[in-house]
XYZ file of C-alpha atoms in Angstrom:
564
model
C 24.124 26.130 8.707
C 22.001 29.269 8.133
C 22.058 28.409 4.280
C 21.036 25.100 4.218
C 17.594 24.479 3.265
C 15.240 21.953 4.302
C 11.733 20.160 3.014
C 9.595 17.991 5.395
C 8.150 14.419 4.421
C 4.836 13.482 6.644
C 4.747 9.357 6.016
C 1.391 8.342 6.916
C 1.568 4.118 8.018
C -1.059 1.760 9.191
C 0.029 2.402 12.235
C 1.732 5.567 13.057
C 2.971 8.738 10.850
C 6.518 9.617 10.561
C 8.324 12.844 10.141
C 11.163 13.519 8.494
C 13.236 16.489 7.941
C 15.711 16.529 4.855
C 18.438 18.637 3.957
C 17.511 19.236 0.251
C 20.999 19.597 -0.861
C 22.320 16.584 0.475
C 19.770 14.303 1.081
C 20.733 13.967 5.342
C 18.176 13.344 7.573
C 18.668 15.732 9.963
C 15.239 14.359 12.329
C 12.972 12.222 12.428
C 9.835 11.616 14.696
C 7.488 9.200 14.616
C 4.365 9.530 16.364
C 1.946 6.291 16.993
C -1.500 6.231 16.266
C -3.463 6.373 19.462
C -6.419 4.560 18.433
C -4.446 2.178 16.589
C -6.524 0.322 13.648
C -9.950 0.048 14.870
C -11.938 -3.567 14.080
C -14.023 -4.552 17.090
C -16.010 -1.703 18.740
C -15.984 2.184 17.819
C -14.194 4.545 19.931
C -16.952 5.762 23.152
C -19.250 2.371 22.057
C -18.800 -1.054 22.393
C -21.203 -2.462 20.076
C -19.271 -4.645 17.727
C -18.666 -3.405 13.787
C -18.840 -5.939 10.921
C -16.170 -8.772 10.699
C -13.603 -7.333 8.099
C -14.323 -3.614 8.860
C -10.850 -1.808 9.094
C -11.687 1.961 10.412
C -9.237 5.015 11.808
C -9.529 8.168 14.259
C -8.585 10.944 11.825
C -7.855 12.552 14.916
C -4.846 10.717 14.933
C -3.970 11.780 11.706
C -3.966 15.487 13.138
C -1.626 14.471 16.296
C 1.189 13.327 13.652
C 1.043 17.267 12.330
C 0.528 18.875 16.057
C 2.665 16.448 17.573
C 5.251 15.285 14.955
C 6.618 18.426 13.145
C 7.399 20.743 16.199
C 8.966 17.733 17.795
C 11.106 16.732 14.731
C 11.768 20.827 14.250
C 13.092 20.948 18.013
C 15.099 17.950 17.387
C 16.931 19.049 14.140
C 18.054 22.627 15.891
C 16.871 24.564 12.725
C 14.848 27.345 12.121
C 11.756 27.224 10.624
C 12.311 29.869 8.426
C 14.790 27.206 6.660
C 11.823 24.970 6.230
C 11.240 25.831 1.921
C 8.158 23.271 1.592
C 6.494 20.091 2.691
C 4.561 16.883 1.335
C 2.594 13.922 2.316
C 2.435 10.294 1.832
C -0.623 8.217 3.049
C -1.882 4.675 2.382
C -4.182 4.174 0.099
C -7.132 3.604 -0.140
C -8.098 5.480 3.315
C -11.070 6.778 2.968
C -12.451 9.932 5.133
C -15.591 11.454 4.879
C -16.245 15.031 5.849
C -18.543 17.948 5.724
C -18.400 21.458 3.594
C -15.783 22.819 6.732
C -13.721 19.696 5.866
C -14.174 18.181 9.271
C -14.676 14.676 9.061
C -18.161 13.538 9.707
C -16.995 11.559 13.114
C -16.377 14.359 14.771
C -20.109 14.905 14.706
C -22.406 14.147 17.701
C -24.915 12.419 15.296
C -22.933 10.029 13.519
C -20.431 9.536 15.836
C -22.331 5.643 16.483
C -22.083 4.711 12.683
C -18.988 2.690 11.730
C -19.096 4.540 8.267
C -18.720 7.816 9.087
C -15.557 6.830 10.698
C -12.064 6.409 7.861
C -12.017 3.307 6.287
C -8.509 2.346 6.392
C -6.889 0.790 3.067
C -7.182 -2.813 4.636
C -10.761 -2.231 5.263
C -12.462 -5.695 3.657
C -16.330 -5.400 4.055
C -16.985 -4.068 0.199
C -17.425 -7.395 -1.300
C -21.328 -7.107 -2.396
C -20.251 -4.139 -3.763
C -17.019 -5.145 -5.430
C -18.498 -7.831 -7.414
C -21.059 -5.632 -8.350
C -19.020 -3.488 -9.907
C -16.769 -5.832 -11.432
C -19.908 -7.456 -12.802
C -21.026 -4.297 -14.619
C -18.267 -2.970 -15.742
C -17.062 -6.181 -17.413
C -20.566 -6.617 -18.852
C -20.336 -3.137 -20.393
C -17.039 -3.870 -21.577
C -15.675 -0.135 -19.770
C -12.151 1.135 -20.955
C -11.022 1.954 -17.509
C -11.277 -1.582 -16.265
C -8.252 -2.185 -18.583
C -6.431 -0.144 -16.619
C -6.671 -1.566 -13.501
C -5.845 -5.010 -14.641
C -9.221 -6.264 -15.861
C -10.805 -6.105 -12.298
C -11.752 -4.082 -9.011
C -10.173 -4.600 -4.903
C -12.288 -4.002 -2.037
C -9.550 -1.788 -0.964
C -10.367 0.860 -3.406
C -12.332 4.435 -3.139
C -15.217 3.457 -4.903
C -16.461 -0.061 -3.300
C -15.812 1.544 -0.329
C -18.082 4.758 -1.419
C -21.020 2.333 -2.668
C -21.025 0.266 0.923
C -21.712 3.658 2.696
C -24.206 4.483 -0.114
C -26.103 0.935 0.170
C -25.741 0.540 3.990
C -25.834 4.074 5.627
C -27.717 6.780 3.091
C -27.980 9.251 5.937
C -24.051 9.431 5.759
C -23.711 9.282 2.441
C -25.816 12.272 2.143
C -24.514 14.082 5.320
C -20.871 13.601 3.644
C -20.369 16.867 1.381
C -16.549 15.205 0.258
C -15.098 11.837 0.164
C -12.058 12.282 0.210
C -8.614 10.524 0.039
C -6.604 11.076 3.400
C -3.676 12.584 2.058
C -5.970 14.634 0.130
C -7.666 15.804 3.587
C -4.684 16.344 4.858
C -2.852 18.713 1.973
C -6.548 20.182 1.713
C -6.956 21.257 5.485
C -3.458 22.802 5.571
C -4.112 24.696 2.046
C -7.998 25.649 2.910
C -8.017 24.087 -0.669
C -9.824 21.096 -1.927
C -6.871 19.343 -3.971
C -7.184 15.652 -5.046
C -4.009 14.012 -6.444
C -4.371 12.093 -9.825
C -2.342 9.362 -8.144
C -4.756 8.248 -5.508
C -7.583 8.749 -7.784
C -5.980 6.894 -10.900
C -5.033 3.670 -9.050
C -8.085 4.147 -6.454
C -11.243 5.492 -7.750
C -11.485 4.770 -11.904
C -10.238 8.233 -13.187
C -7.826 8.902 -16.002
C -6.425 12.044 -17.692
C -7.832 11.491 -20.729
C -11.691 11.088 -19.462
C -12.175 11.705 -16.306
C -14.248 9.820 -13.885
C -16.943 7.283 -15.860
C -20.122 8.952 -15.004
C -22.555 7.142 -17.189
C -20.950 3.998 -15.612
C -21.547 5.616 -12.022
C -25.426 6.176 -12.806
C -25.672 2.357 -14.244
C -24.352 1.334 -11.282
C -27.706 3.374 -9.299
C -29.035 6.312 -10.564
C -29.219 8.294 -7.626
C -25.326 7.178 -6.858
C -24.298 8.467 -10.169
C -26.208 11.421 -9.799
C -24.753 12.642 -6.406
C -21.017 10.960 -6.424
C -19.180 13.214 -8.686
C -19.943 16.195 -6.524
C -18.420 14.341 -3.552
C -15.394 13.681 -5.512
C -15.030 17.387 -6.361
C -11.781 19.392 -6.221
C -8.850 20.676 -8.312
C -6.903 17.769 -9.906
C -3.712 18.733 -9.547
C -0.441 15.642 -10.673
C 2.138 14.761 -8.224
C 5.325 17.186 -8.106
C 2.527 20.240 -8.059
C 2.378 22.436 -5.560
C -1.399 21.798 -4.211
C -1.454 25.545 -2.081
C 0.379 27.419 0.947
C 0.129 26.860 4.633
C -2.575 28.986 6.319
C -2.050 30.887 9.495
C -3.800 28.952 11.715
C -1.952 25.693 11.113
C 1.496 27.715 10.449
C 0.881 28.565 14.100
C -0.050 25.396 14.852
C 3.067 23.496 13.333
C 5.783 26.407 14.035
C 6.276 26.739 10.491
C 6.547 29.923 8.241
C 2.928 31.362 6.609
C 2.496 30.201 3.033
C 5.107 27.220 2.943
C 4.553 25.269 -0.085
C 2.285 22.313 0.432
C 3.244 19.764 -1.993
C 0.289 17.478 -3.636
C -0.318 14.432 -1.816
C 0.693 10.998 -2.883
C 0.315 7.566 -2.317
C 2.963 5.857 0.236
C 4.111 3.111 -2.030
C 4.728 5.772 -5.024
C 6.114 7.954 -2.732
C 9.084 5.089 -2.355
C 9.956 5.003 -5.246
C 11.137 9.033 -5.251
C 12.851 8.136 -1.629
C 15.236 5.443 -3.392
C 15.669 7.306 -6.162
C 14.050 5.717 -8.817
C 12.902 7.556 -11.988
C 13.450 5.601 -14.797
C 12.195 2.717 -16.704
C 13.853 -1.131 -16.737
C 13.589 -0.987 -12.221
C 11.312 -2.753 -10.185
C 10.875 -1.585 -7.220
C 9.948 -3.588 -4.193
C 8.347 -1.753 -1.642
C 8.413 -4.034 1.399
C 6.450 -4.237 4.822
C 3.368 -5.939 5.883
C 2.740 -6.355 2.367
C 4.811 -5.821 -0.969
C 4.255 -3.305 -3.381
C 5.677 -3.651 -6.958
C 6.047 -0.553 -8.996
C 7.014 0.100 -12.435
C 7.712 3.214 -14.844
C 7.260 2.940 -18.523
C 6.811 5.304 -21.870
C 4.338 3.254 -23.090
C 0.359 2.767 -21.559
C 0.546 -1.642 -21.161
C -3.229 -2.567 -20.374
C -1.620 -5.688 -18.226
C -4.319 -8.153 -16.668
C -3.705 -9.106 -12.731
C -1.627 -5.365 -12.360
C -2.944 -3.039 -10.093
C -3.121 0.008 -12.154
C -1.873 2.227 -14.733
C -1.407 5.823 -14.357
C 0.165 8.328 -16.214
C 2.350 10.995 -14.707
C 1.363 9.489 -11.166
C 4.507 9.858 -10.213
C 7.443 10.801 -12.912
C 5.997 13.567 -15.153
C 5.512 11.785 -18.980
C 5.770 8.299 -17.690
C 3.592 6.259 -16.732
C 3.714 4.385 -13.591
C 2.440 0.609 -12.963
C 1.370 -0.962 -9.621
C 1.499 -4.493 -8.426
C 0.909 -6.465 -5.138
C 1.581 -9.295 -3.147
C -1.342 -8.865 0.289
C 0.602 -10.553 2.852
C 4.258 -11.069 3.408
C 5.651 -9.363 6.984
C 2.121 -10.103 7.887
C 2.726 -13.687 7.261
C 6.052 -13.756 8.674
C 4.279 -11.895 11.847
C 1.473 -14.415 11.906
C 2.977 -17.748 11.550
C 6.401 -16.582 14.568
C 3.553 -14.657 16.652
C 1.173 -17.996 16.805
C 2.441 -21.298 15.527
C 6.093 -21.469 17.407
C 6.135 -23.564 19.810
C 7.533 -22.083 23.450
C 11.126 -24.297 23.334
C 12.133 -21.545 20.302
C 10.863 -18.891 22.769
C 13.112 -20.109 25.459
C 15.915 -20.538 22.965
C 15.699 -17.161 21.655
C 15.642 -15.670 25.241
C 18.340 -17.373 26.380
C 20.800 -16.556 23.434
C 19.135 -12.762 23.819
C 17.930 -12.527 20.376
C 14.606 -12.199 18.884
C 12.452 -15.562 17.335
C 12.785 -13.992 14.533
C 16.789 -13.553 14.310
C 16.802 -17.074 15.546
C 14.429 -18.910 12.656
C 16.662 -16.911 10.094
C 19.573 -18.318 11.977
C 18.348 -21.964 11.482
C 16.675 -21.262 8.244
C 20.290 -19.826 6.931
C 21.945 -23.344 7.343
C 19.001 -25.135 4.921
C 20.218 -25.111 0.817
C 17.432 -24.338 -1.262
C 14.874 -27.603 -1.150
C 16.367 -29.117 1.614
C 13.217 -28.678 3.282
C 11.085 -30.126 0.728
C 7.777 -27.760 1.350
C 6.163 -25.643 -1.328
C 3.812 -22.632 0.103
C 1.735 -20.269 -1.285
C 1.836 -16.993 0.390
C -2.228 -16.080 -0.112
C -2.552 -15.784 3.574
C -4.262 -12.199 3.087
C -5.552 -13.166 -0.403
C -3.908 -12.548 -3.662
C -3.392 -9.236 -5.029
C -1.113 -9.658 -8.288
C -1.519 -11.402 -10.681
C -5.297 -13.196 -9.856
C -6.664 -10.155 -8.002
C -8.644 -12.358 -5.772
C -8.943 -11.508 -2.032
C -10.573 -15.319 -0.977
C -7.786 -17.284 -2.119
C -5.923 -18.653 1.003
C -2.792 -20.161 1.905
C -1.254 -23.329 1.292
C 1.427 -25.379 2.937
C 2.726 -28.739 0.749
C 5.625 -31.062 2.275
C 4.513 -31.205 6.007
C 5.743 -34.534 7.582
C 6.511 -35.633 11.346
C 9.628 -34.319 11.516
C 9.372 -31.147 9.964
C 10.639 -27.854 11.838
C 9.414 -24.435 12.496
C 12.677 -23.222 10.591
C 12.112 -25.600 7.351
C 8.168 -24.367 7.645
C 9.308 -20.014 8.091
C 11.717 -20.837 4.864
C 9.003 -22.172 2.642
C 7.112 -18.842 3.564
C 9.802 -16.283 2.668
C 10.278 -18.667 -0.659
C 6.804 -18.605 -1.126
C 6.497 -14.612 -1.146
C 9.427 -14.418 -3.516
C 8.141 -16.837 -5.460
C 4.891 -14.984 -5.769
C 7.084 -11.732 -6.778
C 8.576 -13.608 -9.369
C 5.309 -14.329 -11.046
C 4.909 -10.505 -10.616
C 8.050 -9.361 -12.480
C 7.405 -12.589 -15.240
C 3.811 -11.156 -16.209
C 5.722 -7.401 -16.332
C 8.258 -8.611 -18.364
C 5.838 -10.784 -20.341
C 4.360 -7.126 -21.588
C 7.417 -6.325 -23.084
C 8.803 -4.096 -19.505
C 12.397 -4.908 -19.694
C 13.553 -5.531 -15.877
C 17.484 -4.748 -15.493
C 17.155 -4.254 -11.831
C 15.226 -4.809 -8.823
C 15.773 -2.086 -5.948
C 14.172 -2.781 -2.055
C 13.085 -0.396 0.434
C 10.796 -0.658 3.699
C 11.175 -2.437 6.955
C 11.878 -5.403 5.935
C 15.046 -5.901 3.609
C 17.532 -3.838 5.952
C 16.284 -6.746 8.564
C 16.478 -9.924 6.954
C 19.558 -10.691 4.979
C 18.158 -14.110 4.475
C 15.248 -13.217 2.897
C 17.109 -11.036 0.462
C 19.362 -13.436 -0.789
C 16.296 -15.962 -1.414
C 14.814 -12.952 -3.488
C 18.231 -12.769 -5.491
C 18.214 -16.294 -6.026
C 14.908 -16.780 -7.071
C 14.067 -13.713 -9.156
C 17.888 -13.907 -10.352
C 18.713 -10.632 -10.250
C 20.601 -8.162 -8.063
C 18.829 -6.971 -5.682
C 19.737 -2.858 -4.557
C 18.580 -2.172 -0.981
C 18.186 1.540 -0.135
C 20.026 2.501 3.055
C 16.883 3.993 4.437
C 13.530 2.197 5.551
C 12.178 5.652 5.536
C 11.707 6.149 1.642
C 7.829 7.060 1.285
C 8.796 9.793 4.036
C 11.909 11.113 2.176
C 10.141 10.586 -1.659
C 7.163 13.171 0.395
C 10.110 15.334 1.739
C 11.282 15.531 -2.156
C 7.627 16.431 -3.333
C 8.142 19.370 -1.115
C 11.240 20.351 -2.421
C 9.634 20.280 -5.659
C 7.024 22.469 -4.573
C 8.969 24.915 -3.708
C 10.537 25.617 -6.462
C 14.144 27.204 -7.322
C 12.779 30.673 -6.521
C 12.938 29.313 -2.698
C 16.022 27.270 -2.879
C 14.171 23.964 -4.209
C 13.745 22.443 -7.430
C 11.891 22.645 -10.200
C 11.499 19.040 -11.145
C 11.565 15.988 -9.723
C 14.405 14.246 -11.204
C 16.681 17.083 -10.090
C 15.604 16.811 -6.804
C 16.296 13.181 -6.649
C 19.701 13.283 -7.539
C 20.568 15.241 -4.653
C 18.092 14.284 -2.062
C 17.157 10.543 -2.578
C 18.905 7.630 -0.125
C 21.742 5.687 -1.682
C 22.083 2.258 -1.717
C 23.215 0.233 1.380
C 24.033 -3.349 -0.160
C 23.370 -5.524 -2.808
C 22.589 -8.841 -3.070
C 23.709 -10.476 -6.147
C 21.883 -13.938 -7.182
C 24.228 -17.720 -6.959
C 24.669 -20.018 -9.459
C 23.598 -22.705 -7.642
C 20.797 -21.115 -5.657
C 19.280 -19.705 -8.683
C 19.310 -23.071 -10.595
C 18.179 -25.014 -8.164
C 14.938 -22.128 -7.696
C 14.360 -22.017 -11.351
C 13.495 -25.796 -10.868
C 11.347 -25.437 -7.543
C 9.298 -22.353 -9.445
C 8.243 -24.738 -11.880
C 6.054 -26.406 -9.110
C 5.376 -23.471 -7.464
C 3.639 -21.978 -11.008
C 2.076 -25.817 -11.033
C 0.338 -24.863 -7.818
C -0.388 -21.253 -8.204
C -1.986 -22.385 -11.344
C -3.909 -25.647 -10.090
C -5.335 -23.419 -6.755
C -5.473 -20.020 -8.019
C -7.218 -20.679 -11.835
C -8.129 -24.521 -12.629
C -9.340 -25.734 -9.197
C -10.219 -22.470 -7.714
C -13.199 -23.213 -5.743
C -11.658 -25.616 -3.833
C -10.537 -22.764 -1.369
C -13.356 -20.628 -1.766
C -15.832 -23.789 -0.518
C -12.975 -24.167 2.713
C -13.607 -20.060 2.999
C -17.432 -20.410 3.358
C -17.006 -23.489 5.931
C -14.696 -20.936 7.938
C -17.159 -18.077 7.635
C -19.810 -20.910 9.126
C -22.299 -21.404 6.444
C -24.374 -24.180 6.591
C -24.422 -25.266 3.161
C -20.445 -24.816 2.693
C -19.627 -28.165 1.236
C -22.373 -28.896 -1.242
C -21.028 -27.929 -3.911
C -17.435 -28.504 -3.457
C -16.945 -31.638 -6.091
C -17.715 -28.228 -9.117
């Protein structure tokens, strides 16, 4: 026991942070703690103030961000009975792109008297959707100009990114933008506070904020944008660039007194919580697809070979396996869809049901749902409930729901929805193997595929392939735990890359599902229509949805033009 060595993985959610503590020589989890965030995702009224902040707005407390360290690691070092001096390094995951602005002390502007009113001095959260203006904007001029980054990113912007979000508090709130000395990515904040460093990883800022190794940031394109923007951004976006599996710095004293853990651990260099998944299931080579799935789906790739792929996410090299480069796609909604349509359109009979047979609504609609053969229900859905992400990078698309008669049933209605999303992952691993990225295998991870052995096999079935589901739903948190390993370093029982770490400290597989004959024929036909309507909604009749959107957002004039 005194020999064993262990890393720590801080998994920072939507909704709470996790902590994990991993023996790096076996790969056990020897604790875990989770701790909640207090102020939960903030979209009404500010914390102290009740005056309401725009529709769409998706902030944070980055105090709660500090309660997962001061809370989280003691707790999760008390509850693994080790000593800290066995702790050899640690890393962090976050989601991206959350946004915090701070001052020259690192402090994050909130915590200021003076702007603690404005909604934009608070973290904007990844989900955070009130950057369209500026979105479109800067898809508009960077397509004009014809810019060599936009390639990269799939031939257009998301409102969930650094930089739209950046140019909203630039437009909207110039004494903030001014006041804020670094914008900064929150797992940057976080490795940066506990280092005294200012450390940004080339992960967050490749998929997030238009950088690449080769040039940089695109600072003429900043200053066409507006000159004084261009002239002021890049020294908010300052700080050493350092590539995931670096170490970023050492712990300070202060927060090594804070945390119980030795002075000058190894801090590993943050990452993104999707990447961070793929290290946790252990993938680190090309021809696997892995789907990283939750409230949304995120579908990541590694490749030798720089594929400028329209609709994908991004392209990064070395974002996450040194001398590969790593591809992102995305499907917006799909536990959030699940979550929407059980939480408010069952009707209270399937309520009853469930709590008389003492199972959730959920266990029961999979239940029903199980004993319907592919297109017995004879619906067709698309799952743009949250917009689509991959492949028509287009957050005002919407849902749709084709088959609906009299007699249809909440079961036949939640089937047609988990179809839909793997149907809409299908088109996803189509367009990647379209670009010549062989798929052999598909591997799962996240909350959702150790829950829902339905929806698992429909994924088999329809993308018809085996699908690998890691044994742990805590992979971002154990792929972070590796980074820290890595950081290390052999000289302090670690590693000294990551592939050697993951052999030894990655989750293994739990089950696989493996496709049917008959299920996957009788998909291949049904994804005909469903590319029919993806196709007909998404591309040829596309503002037939966006005219619905602006009668939902109340506009007067919504319908006037809706025969273009």
């Amino acid at each position: 026991m005194g020999d064993s060595h262990y890393s720590i993985g801080i998994d920072y959610g939507t909704e709470s942070g996790r902590v994990v503590i991993v023996d790096v020589n076996t790969g056990e989890i020897k604790a875990t703690q989770i701790v909640p965030y207090r102020h939960n995702v903030i979209t009404e009224t500010l914390p102290f103030y009740s005056n309401q902040i725009p529709k769409g707005s998706a902030l944070q407390h980055p105090q709660d961000y500090l309660d997962v360290l001061e809370e989280g690691v003691p707790s999760a070092i008390t509850k693994a009975q080790i000593n800290p001096k066995q702790i050899i390094g640690l890393g962090v995951d976050f989601t991206s792109s959350t946004l915090v602005p701070v001052d020259y002390e690192l402090t994050p502007l909130c915590f200021d008297p003076a702007f603690l009113h404005s909604h934009h001095a608070w973290v904007k959260l990844w989900k955070h959707h009130h950057t369209k203006p500026q979105t479109e904007k800067i898809v508009h001029l960077a397509t004009q100009r014809k810019e060599k980054w936009l390639r990269r990113l799939g031939y257009n912007v998301s409102e969930e990114w650094a930089i739209p979000k950046i140019l909203e508090v630039f437009e909207n709130a110039p004494d903030v933008f001014t006041n804020t000395a670094y914008f900064m990515e929150a797992s940057d904040w976080i490795v940066s506070i506990l280092t005294s460093t200012i450390t940004r990883n080339n992960c967050s800022l490749g998929f997030k904020a238009f950088w690449n190794e080769l040039e940089g940031f695109p600072e003429e394109f900043f200053h066409q944008l507006d000159s004084k923007f261009g002239s002021t951004l890049l020294e908010k976006l300052q700080g050493q660039v350092k590539n995931i599996g670096t170490c970023a710095g050492s712990l300070t004293k202060p927060w090594a007194d804070k945390l119980s853990l030795p002075i000058g651990l190894p801090i590993a260099t943050g990452i993104i919580d999707a990447h961070s998944a793929l290290l946790g299931t252990g993938v680190s080579q090309p021809n696997t697809m892995l789907m990283v799935m939750g409230t949304s789906t995120c579908h990541l790739m590694l490749h030798p070979e720089l594929k400028e792929i329209p609709g994908i996410s991004g392209v990064v090299k070395d974002a996450i396996i040194p001398g590969l480069y790593a591809y992102e796609a995305g499907q917006s909604a799909v536990g959030d869809l699940f979550g929407s349509y059980v939480n408010g359109h069952i009707p209270q009979i399937y309520n009853l049901e469930a709590e008389r047979l003492g199972i959730s609504v959920f266990d029961l609609l999979e239940e029903k749902a199980s004993a319907l053969s592919p297109g017995e229900n004879g619906m067709l859905a698309l799952d743009w409930h949250n917009g689509n992400r991959s492949i028509l990078s287009d957050s005002n698309l919407s849902g749709v729901l084709i088959g609906l008669t009299i007699h249809s049933k909440p079961e036949e209605i939640y089937r047609a929805y988990l179809e839909s999303t793997a149907f809409g992952a299908k088109i996803i691993m189509n367009t990647y193997q379209k670009w010549g990225m062989e798929i052999n295998e598909v591997v799962a991870s996240g909350g959702l595929p150790n829950r829902n052995a339905l929806l698992m096999q429909i994924y088999a079935d329809i993308l018809n392939k085996p699908i690998k589901v890691s044994q742990s739903d805590h992979a971002p948190a154990i792929g972070a735990a590796i980074l820290g390993a890595v950081a290390a370093g052999t000289e302090n029982g670690g590693y000294n890359n990551i592939q050697h770490a993951i052999q030894y400290m990655a989750q293994p597989i739990e089950k696989t599902y493996y496709p049917t004959k008959e299920g996957a024929s009788l998909y291949q036909t049904i994804f005909t229509y469903y590319e029919k309507m993806h196709n007909y909604f998404g591309i040829q009749h596309l503002q037939l949805m966006k005219t619905l959107g602006k009668h939902r957002s109340s506009s007067p004039a919504a319908f006037q033009d809706s025969s273009h």
